[in-house]
Coordinates of C-alpha atoms in Angstrom, one line a residue:
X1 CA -94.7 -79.8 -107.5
X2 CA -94.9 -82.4 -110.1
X3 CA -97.4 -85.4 -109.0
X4 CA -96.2 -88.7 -108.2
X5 CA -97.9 -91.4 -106.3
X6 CA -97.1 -91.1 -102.0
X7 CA -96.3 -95.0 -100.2
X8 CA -95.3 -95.4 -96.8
X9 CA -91.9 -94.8 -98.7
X10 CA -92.2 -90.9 -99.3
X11 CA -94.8 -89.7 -97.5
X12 CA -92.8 -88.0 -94.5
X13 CA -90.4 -86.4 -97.3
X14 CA -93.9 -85.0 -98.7
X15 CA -95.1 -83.9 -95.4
X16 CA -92.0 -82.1 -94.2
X17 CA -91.9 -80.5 -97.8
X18 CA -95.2 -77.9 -96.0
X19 CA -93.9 -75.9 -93.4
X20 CA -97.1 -76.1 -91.7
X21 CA -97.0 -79.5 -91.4
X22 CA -93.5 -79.9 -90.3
X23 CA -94.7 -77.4 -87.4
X24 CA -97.1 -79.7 -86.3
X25 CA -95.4 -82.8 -86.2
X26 CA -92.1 -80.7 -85.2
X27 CA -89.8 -82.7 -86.7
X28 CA -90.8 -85.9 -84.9
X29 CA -89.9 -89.3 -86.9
X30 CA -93.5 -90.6 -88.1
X31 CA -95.4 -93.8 -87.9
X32 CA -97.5 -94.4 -91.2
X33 CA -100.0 -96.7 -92.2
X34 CA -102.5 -97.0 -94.8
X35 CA -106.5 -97.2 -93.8
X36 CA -108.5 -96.5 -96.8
X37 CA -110.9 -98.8 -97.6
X38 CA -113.2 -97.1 -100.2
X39 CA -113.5 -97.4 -104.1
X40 CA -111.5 -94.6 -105.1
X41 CA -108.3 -93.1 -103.2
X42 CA -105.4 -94.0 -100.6
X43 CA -105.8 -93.0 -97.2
X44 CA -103.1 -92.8 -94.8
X45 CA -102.4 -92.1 -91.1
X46 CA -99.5 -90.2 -90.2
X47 CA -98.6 -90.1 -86.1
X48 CA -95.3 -89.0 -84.6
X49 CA -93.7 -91.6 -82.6
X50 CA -92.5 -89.1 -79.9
X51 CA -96.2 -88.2 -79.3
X52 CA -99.1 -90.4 -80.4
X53 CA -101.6 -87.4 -79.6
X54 CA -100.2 -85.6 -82.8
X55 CA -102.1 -87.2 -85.6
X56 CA -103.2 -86.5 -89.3
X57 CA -105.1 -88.1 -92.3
X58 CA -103.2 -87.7 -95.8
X59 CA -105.6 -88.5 -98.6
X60 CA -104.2 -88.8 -102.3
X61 CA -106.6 -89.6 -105.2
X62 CA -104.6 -91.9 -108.3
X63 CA -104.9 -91.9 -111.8
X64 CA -106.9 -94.9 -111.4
X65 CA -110.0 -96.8 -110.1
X66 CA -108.6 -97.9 -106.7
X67 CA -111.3 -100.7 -106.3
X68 CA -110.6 -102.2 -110.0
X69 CA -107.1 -101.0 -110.4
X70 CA -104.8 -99.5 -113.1
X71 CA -106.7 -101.2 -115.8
X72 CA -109.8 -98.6 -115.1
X73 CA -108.3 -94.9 -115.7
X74 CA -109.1 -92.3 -114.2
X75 CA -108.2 -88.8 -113.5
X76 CA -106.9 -87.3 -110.3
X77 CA -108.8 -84.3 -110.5
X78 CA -111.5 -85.7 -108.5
X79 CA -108.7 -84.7 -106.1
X80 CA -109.6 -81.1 -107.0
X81 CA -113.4 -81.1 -106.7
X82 CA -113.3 -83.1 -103.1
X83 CA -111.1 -79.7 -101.6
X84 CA -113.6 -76.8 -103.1
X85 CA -116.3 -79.1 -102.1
X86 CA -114.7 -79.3 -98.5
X87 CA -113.9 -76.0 -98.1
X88 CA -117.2 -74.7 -99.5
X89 CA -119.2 -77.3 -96.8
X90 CA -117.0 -76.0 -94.4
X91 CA -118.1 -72.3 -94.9
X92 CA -121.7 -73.6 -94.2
X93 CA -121.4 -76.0 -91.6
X94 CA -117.7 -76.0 -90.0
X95 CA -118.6 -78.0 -87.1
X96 CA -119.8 -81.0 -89.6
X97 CA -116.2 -80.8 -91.5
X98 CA -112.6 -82.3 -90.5
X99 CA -110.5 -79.2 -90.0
X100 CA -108.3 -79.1 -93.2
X101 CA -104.1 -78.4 -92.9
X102 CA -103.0 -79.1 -96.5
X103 CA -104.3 -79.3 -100.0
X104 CA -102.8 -79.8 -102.7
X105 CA -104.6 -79.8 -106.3
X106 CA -101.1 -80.3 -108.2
X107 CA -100.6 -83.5 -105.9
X108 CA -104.2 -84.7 -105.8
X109 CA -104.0 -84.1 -101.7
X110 CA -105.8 -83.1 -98.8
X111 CA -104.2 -83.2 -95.3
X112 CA -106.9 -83.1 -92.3
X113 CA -108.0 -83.7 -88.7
X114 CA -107.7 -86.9 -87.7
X115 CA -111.1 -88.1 -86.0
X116 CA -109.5 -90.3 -83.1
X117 CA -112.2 -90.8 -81.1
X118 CA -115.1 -91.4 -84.4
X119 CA -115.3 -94.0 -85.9
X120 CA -117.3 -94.9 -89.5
X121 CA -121.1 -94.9 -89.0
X122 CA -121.6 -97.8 -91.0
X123 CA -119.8 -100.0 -89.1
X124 CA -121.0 -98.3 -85.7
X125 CA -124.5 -99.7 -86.9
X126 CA -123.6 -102.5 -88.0
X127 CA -122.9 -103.1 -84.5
X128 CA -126.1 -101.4 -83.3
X129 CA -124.9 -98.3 -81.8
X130 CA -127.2 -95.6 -81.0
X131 CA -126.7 -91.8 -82.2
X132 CA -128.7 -89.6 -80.1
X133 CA -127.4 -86.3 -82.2
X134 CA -126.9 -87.6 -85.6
X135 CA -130.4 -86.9 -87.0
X136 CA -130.2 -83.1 -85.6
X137 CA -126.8 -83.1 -86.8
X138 CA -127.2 -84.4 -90.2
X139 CA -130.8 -82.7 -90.9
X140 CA -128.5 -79.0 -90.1
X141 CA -126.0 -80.0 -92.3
X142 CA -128.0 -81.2 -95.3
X143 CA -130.4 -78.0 -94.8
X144 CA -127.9 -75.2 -94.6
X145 CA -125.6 -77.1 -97.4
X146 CA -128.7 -77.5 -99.9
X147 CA -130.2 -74.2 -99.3
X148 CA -127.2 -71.9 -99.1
X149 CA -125.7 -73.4 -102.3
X150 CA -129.4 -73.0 -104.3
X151 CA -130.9 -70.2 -106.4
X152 CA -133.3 -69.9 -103.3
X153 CA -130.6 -68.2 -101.4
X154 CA -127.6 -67.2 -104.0
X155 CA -128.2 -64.3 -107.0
X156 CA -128.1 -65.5 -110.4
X157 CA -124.6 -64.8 -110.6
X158 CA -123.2 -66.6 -107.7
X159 CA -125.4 -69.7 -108.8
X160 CA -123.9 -69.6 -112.4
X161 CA -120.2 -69.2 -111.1
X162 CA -120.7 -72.1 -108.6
X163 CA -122.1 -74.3 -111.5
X164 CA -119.2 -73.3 -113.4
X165 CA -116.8 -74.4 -110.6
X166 CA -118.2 -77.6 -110.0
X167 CA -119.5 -79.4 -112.8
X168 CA -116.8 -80.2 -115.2
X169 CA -116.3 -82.8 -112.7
X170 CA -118.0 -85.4 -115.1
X171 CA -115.6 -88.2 -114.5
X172 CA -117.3 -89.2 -111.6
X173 CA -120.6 -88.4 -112.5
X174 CA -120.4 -90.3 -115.3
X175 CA -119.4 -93.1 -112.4
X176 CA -122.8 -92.4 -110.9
X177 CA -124.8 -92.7 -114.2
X178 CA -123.5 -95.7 -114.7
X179 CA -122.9 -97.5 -111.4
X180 CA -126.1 -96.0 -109.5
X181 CA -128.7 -95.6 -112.5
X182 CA -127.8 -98.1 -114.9
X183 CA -125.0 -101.1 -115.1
X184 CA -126.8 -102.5 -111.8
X185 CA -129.9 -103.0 -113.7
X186 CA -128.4 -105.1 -116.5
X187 CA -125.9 -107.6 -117.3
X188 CA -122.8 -106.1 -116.9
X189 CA -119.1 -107.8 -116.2
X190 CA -118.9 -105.1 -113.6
X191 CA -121.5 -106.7 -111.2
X192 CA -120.7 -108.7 -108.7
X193 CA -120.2 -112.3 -108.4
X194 CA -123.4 -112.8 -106.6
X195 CA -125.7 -111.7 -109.1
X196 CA -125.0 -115.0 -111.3
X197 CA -128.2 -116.8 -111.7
X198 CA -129.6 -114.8 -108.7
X199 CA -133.4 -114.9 -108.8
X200 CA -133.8 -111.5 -107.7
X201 CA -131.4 -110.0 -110.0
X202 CA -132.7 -112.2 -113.0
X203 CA -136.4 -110.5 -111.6
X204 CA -134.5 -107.5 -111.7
X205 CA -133.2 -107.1 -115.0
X206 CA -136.4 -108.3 -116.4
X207 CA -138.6 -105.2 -114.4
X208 CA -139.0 -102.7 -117.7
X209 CA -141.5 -101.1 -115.3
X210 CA -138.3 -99.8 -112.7
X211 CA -136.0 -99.3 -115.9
X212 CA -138.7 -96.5 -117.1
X213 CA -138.6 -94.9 -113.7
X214 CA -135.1 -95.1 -113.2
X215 CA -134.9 -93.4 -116.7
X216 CA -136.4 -90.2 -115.4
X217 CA -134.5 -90.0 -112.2
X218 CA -131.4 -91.0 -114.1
X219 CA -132.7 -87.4 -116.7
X220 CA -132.5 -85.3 -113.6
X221 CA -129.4 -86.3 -111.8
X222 CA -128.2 -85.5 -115.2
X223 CA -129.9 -82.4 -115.8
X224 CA -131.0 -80.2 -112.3
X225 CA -128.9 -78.1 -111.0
X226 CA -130.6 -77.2 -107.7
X227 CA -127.7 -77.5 -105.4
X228 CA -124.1 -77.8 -104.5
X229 CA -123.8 -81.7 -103.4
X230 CA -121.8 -84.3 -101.5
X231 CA -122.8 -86.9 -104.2
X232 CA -122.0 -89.6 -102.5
X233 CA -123.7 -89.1 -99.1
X234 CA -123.6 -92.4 -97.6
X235 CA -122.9 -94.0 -93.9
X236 CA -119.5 -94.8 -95.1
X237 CA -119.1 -91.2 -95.7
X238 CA -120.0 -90.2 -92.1
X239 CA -117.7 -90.1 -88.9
X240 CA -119.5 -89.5 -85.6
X241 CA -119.4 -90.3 -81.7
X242 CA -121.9 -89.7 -79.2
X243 CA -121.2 -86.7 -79.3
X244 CA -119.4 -85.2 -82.8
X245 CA -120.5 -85.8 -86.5
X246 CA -118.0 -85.2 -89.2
X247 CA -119.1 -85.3 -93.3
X248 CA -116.0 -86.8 -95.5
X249 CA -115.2 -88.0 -99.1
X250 CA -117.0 -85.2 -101.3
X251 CA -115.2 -86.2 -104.3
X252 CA -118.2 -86.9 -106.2
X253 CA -119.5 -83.8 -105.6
X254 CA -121.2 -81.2 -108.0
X255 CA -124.2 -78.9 -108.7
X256 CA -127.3 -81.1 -108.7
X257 CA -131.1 -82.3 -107.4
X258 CA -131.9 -81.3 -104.0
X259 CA -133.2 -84.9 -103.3
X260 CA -130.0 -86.8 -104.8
X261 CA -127.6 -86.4 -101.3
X262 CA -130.9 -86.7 -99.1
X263 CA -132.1 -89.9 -101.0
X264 CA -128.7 -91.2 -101.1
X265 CA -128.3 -91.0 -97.0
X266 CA -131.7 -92.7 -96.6
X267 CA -131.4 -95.6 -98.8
X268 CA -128.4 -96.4 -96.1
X269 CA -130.4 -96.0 -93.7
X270 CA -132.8 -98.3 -94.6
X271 CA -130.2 -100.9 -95.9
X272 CA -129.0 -101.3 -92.1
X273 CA -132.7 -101.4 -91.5
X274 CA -133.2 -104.1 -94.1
X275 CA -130.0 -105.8 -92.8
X276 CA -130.8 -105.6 -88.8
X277 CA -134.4 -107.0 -89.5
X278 CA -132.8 -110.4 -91.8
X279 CA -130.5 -110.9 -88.6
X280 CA -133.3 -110.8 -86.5
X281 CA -131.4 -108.0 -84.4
X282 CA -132.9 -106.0 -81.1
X283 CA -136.2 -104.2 -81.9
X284 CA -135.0 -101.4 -80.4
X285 CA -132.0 -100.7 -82.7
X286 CA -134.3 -101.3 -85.8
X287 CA -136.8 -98.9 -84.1
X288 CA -134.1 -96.1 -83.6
X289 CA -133.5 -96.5 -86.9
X290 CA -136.6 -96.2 -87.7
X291 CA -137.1 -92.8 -85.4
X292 CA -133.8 -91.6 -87.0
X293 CA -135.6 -91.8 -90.5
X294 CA -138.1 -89.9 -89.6
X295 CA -136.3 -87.4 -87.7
X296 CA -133.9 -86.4 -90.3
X297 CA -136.9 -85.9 -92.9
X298 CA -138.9 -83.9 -90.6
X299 CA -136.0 -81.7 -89.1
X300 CA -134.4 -81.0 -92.6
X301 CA -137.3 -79.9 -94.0
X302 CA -138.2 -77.3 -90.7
X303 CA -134.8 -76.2 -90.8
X304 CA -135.2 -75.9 -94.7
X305 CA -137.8 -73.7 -94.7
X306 CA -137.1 -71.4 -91.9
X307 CA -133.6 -70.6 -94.2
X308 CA -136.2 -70.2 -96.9
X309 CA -138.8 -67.9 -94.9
X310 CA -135.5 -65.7 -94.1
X311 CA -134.3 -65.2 -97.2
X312 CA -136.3 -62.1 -99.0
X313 CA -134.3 -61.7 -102.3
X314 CA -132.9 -64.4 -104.3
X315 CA -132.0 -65.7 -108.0
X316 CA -135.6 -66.8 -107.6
X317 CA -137.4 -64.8 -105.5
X318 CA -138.0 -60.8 -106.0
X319 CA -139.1 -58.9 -103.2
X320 CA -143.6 -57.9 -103.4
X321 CA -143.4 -60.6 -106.7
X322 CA -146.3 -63.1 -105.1
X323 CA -148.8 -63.1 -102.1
X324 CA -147.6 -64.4 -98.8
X325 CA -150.2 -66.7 -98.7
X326 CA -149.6 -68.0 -102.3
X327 CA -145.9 -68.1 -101.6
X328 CA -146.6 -70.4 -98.8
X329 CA -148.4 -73.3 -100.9
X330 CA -145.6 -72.9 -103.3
X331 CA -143.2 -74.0 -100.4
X332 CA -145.0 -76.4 -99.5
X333 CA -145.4 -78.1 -102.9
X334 CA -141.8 -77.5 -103.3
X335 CA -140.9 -79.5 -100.5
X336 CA -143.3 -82.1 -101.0
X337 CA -141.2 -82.4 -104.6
X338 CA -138.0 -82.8 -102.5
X339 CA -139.5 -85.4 -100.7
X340 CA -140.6 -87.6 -103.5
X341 CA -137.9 -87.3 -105.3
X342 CA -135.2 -88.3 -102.8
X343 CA -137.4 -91.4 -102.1
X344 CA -136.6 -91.9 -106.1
X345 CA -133.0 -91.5 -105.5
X346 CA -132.8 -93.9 -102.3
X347 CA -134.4 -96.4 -104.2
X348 CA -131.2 -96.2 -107.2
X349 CA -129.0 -96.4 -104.5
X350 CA -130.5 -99.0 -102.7
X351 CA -131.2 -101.3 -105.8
X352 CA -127.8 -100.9 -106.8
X353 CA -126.4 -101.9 -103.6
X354 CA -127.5 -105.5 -103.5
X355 CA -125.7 -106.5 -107.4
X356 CA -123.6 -103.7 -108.4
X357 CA -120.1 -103.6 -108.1
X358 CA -119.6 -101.5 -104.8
X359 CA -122.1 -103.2 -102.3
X360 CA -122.8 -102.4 -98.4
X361 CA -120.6 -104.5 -95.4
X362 CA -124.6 -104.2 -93.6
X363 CA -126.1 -106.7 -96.2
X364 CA -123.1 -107.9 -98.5
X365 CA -120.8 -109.3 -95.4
X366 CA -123.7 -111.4 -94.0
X367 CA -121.8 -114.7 -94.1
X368 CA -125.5 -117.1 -93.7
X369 CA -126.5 -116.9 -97.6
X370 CA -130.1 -117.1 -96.7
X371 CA -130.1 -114.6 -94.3
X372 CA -128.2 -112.6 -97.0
X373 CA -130.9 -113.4 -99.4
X374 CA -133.9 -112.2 -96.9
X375 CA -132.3 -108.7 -96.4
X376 CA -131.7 -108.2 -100.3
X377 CA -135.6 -109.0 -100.7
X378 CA -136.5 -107.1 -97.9
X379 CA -134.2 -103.9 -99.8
X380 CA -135.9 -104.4 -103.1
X381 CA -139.2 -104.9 -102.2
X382 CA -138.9 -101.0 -100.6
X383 CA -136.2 -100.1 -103.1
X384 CA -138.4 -101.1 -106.0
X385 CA -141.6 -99.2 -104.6
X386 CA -139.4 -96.0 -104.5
X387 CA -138.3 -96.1 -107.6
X388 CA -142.1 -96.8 -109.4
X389 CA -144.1 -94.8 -106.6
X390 CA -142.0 -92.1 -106.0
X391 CA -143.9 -89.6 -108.2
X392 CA -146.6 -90.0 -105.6
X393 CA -144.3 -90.0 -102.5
X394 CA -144.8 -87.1 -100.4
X395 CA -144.4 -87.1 -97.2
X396 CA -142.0 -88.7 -94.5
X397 CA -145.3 -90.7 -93.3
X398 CA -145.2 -92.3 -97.3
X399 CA -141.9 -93.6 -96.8
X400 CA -142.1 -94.9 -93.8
X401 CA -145.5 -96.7 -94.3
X402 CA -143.7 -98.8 -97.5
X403 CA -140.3 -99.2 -95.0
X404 CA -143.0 -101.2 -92.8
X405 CA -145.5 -102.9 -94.9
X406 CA -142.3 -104.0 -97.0
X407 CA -141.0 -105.6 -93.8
X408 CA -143.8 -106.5 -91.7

């Protein structure tokens, strides 16, 4: 099928083009709207009007930046790498993934479950709801994804073919090199309005100290290949209830540090954090948060390494090559490797955050400027620690003792 771009105009005509999809709807005249409101694709919501239970999500990526417009090229087969990234999550953790009922790598689609009753974690702390699951949800899905993707689980092979498949997706890495490790950092027309004459980015700009660090952690996003990842692994990126959490949007994904989609789901952590303690919010929300940091860092690196003490035979590992003992401390360095460098990571993504061009509604749609401007001093202040310290970050109790002392 030859692409072309889908509007409220031609969707249904697309839809009842799959036979599996005109099953599902059976024919029934739809109701479409569109609901994306991320940097990159068109989202829509397709229900029949005969029955509103019958629902679906159409997602098409454009040959363009969605958040700048045609102006910024660039090429739909993101499109591609979001559906073998979906299907291969899926494989490793189904219950974490929208059940998929049409891709479509010639039309840049995917067609999936629509999450009715979720709604976008970001916003659902934003307005300080609790999530007693997420941290043993999340923690599962970040440990199984990480490990059963790595050369600690997969032969040499498998780990080569599954580098091979992912990471000519350099379009949107290249996004992340520039966006996440360096156009934030600098003057750039890209930034936003804010950072005009802002005293913190002017601070900011100036700190050659952070530029050198973000150097190196810049050098391995570009360089390891530990793991298949989400690459974008924020709470906009995250569906959940009470009950259910759901993984979306892995269109920057690709074969890279272990600590890139852990560091990148902290720093948003921390940013509501940052943001509930500037609005002066309940003490027990920011202390859930807190407990939810801690949680997820713990109970990933448990689950982690049980995977790991399974697992006999790998790319890595030959069977009788090291003492048990020996094999242990190596582990347990390893880890603690993991650790500081996703506290690296959330520090990018959280420095980035305050003056780059794609910001977060926790801090960026506080409408009291000086509120606004406590919350991005509170974010640097841990952000810029990360970034310099995180060599010697090692443990969950590290991070958590700068979130404190840097908000105290």
């Amino acid at each position: 099928m030859e692409y072309k771009i889908l509007d409220k105009t031609n969707i249904q005509e697309y839809l009842y083009s799959i036979e599996d999809i005109k099953n599902y709807f059976e024919n029934d005249e739809l109701v479409i709207d569109e609901i994306g409101d991320g940097n990159l694709n068109y989202v829509y919501i397709i229900k029949s009007i005969q029955d509103k239970a019958k629902a679906l999500i159409l997602k098409q990526a454009v040959p363009y930046l969605r958040c700048v417009g045609e102006e910024y090229p660039l090429s739909r087969e993101r499109m591609t790498f979001e559906i073998r990234a979906l299907k291969k999550f899926y494989e490793n953790t189904s219950e974490f993934i929208p059940k998929l009922y049409d891709t479509n790598e010639e039309m840049s689609t995917v067609i999936m479950q629509f999450l009715s009753d979720h709604i976008i974690m970001r916003y659902g702390m934003i307005n300080k709801i609790i999530y007693p699951n997420f941290s043993e949800h999340i923690s599962t899905y970040l440990a199984n994804n990480l490990f059963n993707t790595s050369s600690l689980k997969l032969d040499s092979t498998s780990k080569r073919k599954l580098v091979d498949e992912f990471n000519s997706n350099t379009e949107l890495c290249k996004l992340t090199e520039d966006f996440v490790f360096t156009f934030a950092f600098m003057e750039n027309e890209t930034n936003d309005i804010y950072s005009n004459g802002h005293v913190e980015f002017e601070k900011l700009i100036s700190d050659n100290a952070f530029k050198k660090e973000v150097l190196s952690l810049k050098y391995k996003f570009m360089t390891k290949n530990d793991a298949l990842l989400h690459g974008d692994l924020h709470t906009g990126s995250i569906m959940l209830n009470q009950n259910d959490t759901y993984v979306i949007d892995p269109e920057f994904s690709f074969v890279g540090p272990f600590g890139f989609d852990i560091g990148a789901l902290l720093g948003n952590l921390i940013m509501s954090y940052t943001s509930h303690t500037a609005l002066k919010s309940d003490e027990n929300y920011k202390q859930w948060i807190l407990d939810t940091i801690e949680e997820v860092l713990e109970k990933f690196e448990s689950k982690f390494l049980k995977l790991w003490d399974e697992s006999t035979e790998s790319a890595l590992l030959t069977p009788n090559f090291i003492d048990d003992s020996y094999l242990s401390k190596y582990k347990q360095e390893f880890m603690k490797d993991i650790m500081s460098e996703s506290a690296g990571f959330a520090g990018c993504k959280m420095t980035r955050r305050m003056f780059g061009i794609a910001g977060v509604a926790d801090i960026r749609e506080i409408e009291d400027l000086q509120v606004r401007d406590i919350a991005i001093r509170l974010t640097l202040n841990i952000s810029k620690r990360f970034v310099k310290e995180h060599k010697n970050i090692k443990t969950k109790e590290d991070i958590l003792n700068i979130i404190k002392e840097e908000t105290k």
